[in-house]
CSV table of C-alpha atoms and ligand atoms in Angstrom, one decimal:
chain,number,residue,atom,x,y,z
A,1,UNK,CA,-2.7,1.1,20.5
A,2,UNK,CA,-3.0,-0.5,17.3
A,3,UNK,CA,-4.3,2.1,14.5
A,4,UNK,CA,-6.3,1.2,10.9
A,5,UNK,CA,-5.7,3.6,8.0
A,6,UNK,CA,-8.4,2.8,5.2
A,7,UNK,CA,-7.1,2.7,1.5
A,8,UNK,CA,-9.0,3.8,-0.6
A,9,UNK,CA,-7.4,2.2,-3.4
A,10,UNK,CA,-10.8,-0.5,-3.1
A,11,UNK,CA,-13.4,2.6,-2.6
A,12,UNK,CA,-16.1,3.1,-5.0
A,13,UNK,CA,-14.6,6.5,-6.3
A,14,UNK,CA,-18.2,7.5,-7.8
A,15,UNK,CA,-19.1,7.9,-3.9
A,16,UNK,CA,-16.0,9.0,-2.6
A,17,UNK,CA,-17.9,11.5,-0.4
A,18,UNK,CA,-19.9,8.6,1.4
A,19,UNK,CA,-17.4,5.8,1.6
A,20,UNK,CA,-15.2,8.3,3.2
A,21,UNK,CA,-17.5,9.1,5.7
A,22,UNK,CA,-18.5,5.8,6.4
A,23,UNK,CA,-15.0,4.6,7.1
A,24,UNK,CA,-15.0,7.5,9.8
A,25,UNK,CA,-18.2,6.5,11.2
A,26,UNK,CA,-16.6,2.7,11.8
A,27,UNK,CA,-13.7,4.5,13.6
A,28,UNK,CA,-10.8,4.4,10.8
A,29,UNK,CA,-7.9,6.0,12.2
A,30,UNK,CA,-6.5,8.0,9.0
A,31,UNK,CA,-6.8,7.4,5.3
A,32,UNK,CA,-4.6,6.1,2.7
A,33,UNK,CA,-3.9,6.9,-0.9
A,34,UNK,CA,-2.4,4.9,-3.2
A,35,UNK,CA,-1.1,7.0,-5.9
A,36,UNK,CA,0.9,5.2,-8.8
A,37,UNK,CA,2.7,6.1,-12.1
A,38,UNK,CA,2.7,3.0,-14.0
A,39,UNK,CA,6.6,2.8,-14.3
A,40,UNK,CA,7.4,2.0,-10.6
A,41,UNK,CA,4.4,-0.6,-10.3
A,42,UNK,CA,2.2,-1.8,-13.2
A,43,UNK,CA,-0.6,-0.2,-12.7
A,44,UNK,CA,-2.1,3.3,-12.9
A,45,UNK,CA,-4.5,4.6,-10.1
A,46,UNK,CA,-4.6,7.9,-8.8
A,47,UNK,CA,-3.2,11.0,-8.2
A,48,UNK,CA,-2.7,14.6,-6.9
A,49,UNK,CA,-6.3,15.8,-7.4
A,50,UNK,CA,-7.8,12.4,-6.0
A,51,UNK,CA,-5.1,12.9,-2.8
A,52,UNK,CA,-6.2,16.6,-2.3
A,53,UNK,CA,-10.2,16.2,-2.7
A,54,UNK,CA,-9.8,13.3,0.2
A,55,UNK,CA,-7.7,15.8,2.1
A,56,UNK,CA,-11.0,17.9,2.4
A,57,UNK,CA,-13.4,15.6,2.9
A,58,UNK,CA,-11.9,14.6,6.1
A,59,UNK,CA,-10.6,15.8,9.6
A,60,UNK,CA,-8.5,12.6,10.2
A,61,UNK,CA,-5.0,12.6,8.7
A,62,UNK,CA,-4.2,11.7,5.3
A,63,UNK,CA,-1.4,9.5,4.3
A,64,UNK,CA,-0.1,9.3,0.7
A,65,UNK,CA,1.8,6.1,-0.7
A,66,UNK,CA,4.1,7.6,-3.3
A,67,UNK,CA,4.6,4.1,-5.7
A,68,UNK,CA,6.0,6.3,-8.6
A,69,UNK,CA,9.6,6.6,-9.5
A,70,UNK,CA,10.3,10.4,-9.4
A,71,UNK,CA,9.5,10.8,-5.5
A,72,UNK,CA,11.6,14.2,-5.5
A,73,UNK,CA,9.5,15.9,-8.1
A,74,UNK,CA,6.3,15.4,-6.7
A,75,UNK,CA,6.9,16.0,-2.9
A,76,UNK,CA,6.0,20.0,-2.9
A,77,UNK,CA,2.3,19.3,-4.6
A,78,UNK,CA,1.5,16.6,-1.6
A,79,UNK,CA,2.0,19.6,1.5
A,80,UNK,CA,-1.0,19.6,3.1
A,81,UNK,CA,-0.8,15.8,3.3
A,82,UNK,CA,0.0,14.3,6.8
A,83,UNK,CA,2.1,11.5,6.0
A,84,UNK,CA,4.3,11.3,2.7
A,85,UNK,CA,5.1,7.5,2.1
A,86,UNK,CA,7.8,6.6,-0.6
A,87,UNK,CA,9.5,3.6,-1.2
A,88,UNK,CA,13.2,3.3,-0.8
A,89,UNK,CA,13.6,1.3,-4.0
A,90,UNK,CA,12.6,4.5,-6.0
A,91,UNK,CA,15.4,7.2,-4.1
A,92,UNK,CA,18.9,7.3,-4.4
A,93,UNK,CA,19.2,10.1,-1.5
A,94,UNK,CA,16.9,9.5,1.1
A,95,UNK,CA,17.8,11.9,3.6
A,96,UNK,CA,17.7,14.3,1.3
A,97,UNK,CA,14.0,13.1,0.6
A,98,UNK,CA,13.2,12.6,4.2
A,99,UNK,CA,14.1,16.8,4.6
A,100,UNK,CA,12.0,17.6,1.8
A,101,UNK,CA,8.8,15.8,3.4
A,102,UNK,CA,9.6,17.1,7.0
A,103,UNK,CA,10.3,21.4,5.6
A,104,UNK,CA,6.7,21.0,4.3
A,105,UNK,CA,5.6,19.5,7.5
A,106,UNK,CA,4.7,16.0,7.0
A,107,UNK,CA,6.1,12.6,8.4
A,108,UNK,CA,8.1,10.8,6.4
A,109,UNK,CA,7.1,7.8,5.6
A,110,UNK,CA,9.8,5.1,4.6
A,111,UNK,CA,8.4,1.6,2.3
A,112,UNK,CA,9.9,-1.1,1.3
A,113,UNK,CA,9.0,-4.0,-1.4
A,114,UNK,CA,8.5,-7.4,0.1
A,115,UNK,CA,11.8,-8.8,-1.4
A,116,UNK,CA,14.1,-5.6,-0.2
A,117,UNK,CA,15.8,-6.2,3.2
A,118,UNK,CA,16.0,-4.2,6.0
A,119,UNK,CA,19.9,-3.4,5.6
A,120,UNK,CA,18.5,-0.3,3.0
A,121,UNK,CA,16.7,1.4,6.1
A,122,UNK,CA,18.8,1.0,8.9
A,123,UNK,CA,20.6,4.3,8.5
A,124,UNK,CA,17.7,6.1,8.6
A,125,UNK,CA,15.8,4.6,10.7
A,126,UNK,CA,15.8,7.0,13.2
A,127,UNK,CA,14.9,9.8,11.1
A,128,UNK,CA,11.6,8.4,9.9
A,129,UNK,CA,8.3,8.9,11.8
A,130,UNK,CA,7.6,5.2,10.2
A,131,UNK,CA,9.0,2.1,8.2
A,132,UNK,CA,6.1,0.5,5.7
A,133,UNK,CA,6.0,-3.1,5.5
A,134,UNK,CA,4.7,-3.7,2.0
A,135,UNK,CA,3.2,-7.5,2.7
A,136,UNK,CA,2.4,-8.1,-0.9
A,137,UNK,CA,3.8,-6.6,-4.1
A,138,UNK,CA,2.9,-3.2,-4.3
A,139,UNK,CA,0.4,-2.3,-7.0
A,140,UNK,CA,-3.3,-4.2,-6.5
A,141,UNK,CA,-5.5,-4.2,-3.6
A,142,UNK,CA,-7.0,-7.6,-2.4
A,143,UNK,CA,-3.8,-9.7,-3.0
A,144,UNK,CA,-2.5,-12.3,-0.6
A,145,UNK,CA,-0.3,-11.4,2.5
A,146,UNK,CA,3.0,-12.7,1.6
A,147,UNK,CA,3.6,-15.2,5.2
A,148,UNK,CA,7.3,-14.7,5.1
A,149,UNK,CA,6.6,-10.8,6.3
A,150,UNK,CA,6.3,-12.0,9.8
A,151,UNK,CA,10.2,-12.5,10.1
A,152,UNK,CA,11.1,-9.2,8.6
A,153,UNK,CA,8.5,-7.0,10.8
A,154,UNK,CA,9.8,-8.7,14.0
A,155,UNK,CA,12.9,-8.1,12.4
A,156,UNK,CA,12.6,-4.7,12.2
A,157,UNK,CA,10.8,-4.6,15.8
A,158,UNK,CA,14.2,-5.9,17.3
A,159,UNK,CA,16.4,-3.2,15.3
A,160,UNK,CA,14.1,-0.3,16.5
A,161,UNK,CA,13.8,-1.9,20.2
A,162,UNK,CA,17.6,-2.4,20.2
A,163,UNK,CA,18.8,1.2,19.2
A,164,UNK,CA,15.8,2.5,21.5
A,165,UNK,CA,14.0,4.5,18.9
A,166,UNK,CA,10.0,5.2,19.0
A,167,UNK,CA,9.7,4.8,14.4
A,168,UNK,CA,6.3,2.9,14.0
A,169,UNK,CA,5.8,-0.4,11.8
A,170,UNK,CA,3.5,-0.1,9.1
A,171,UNK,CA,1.8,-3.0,7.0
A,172,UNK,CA,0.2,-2.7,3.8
A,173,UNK,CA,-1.0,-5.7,1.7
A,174,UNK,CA,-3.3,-8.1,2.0
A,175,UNK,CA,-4.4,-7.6,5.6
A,176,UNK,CA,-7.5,-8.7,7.2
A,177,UNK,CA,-9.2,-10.3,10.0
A,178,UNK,CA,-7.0,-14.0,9.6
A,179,UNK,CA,-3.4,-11.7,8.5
A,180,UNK,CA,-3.9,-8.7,11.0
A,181,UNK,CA,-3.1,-10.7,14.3
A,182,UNK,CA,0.1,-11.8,12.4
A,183,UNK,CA,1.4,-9.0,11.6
A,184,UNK,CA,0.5,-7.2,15.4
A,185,UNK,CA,2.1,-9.8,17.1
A,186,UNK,CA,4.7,-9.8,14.9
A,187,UNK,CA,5.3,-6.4,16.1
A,188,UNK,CA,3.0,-4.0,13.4
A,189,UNK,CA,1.8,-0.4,15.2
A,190,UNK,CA,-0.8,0.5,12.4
A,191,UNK,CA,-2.6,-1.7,10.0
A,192,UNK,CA,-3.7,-0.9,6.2
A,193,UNK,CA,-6.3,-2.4,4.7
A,194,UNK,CA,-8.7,-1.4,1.1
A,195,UNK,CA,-10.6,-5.0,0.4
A,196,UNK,CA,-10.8,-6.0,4.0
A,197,UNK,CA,-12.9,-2.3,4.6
A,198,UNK,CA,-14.1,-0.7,1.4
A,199,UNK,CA,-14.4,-4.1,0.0
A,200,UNK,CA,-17.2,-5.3,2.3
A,201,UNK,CA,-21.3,-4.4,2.4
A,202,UNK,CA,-20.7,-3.0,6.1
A,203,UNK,CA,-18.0,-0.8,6.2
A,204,UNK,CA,-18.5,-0.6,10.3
A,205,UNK,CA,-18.2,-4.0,11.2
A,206,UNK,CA,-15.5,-4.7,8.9
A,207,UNK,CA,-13.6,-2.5,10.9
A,208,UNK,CA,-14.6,-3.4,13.9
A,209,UNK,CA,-14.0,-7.3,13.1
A,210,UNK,CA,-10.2,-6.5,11.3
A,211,UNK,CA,-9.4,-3.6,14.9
A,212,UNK,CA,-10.6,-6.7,17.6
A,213,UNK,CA,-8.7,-9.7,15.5
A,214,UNK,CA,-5.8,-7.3,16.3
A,215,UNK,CA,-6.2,-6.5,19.6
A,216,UNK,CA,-7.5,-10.4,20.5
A,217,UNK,CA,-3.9,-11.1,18.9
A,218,UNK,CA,-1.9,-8.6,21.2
A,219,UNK,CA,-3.6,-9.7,24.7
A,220,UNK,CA,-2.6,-13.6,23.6
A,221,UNK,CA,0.7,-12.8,23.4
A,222,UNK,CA,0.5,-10.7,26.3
A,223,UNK,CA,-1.6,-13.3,28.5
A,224,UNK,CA,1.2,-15.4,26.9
A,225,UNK,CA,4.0,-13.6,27.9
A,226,UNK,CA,2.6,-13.5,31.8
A,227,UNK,CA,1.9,-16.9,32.2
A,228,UNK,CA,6.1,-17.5,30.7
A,229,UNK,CA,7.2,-15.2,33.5
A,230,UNK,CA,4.8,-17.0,36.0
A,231,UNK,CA,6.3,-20.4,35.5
A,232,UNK,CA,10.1,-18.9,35.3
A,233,UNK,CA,9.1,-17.5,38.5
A,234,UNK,CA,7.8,-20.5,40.0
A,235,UNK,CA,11.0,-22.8,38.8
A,236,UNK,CA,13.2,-19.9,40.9
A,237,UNK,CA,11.3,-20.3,44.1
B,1,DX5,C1,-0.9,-1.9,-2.9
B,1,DX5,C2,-1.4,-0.7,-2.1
B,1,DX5,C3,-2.2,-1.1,-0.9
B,1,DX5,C4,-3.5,-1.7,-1.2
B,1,DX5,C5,-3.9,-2.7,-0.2
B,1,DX5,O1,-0.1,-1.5,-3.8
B,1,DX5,O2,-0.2,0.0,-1.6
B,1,DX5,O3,-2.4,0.0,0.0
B,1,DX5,O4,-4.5,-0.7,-1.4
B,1,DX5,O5,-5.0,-3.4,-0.6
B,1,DX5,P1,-5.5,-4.7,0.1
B,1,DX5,O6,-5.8,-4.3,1.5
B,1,DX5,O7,-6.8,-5.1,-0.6
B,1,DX5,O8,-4.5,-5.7,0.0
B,2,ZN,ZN1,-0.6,1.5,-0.1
């Protein structure tokens, strides 16, 4: 089941209220909130108070995207949050981190920056509820999908398939209705997305159109995938 979280990093923050509850009316499956310190990425956008006031205005889960330096210092003031997202770039001791977010009772979240391989993860791995693929540079909404992403989330599909773990892939970053069936059939669980849903007039079939691109993309490769085993079952008989 592939799942949407809405950022709301391309809301209209005047009508926070509304958007909000429009993106759960088109089905959105949690929310996302960029929050950023302007050291770690350049560029300022919201923070605690913003991450808290969409934490009541909503039943669905809440996922915050820590893009700021000092993770360790602001982990306690994000505890009701449901997800706690910070990029390995910005921590020297992750585990330590990853048993911060966990004793308040969120799940960690790991990210990491287009350009950072997937050697800095593979230790803990198994200890994250997820892995984010950043898929552009972290820091703008409605920037282009870097293609080269593909590789490194079915990259990251085989390590987690290989060791038997369940972590989920996450993309973030210039996903929309042409980018999403990449990144699924590359291997993505859960899809994030601001301009492709707050940045369109209807918020309902936005989602709609970005959730069936998606799943249209995972019954290819599955009809795909069938019609391989047919013929390799036809050249044995
Ligand atoms: C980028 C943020 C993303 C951003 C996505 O730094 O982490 O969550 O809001 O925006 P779009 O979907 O417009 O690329
Ligand atoms: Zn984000």
């Amino acid at each position: 089941m592939i799942k949407i979280g809405a950022s709301i990093l391309s809301a209209d923050f005047g009508n926070l209220k509304e958007e909000i509850k429009k993106a759960e009316e088109a089905g959105v499956d949690f929310f996302h909130v960029d929050v950023m310190d302007g050291h770690f990425v350049p560029n300022i956008s919201m923070g605690i108070g913003i991450a808290k006031h969409v934490k009541k205005l909503t039943e669905l889960p809440v996922d915050v995207h820590l893009m700021v330096e000092n993770v360790d210092i602001f982990i306690n003031e994000f505890e009701e949050m449901d997800y706690i997202t910070f990029h390995i770039e910005a921590v020297k001791f992750p585990f330590r981190i990853i048993n911060k977010i966990k004793s308040i009772g969120a799940k960690p979240i790991v990210a990491l920056n287009p350009a950072t391989p997937l050697d800095a993860i593979e230790y803990i791995l198994d200890e994250v509820y997820a892995v984010l693929i950043m898929t552009v540079e972290p820091g703008f909404s409605g920037q282009k999908f870097i293609p080269i992403m593909t590789k490194k989330i079915r990259k990251l599909k085989s390590m987690i398939v290989e060791n038997g773990y369940d972590t989920k892939i996450f993309v973030d970053g210039g996903i929309n209705v042409e980018t999403a069936p990449l990144a699924v059939k590359s291997g993505a669980d859960v899809l994030i997305a601001a301009s492709a849903i707050f940045g369109k007039d209807d918020v309902k079939t936005a989602v709609k159109e970005l959730r069936d691109s998606a799943l249209k993309a995972l019954d290819i490769n599955f009809l795909n995938k069938k019609s391989e085993k047919q013929s390799n079952l036809n050249k044995e008989e």
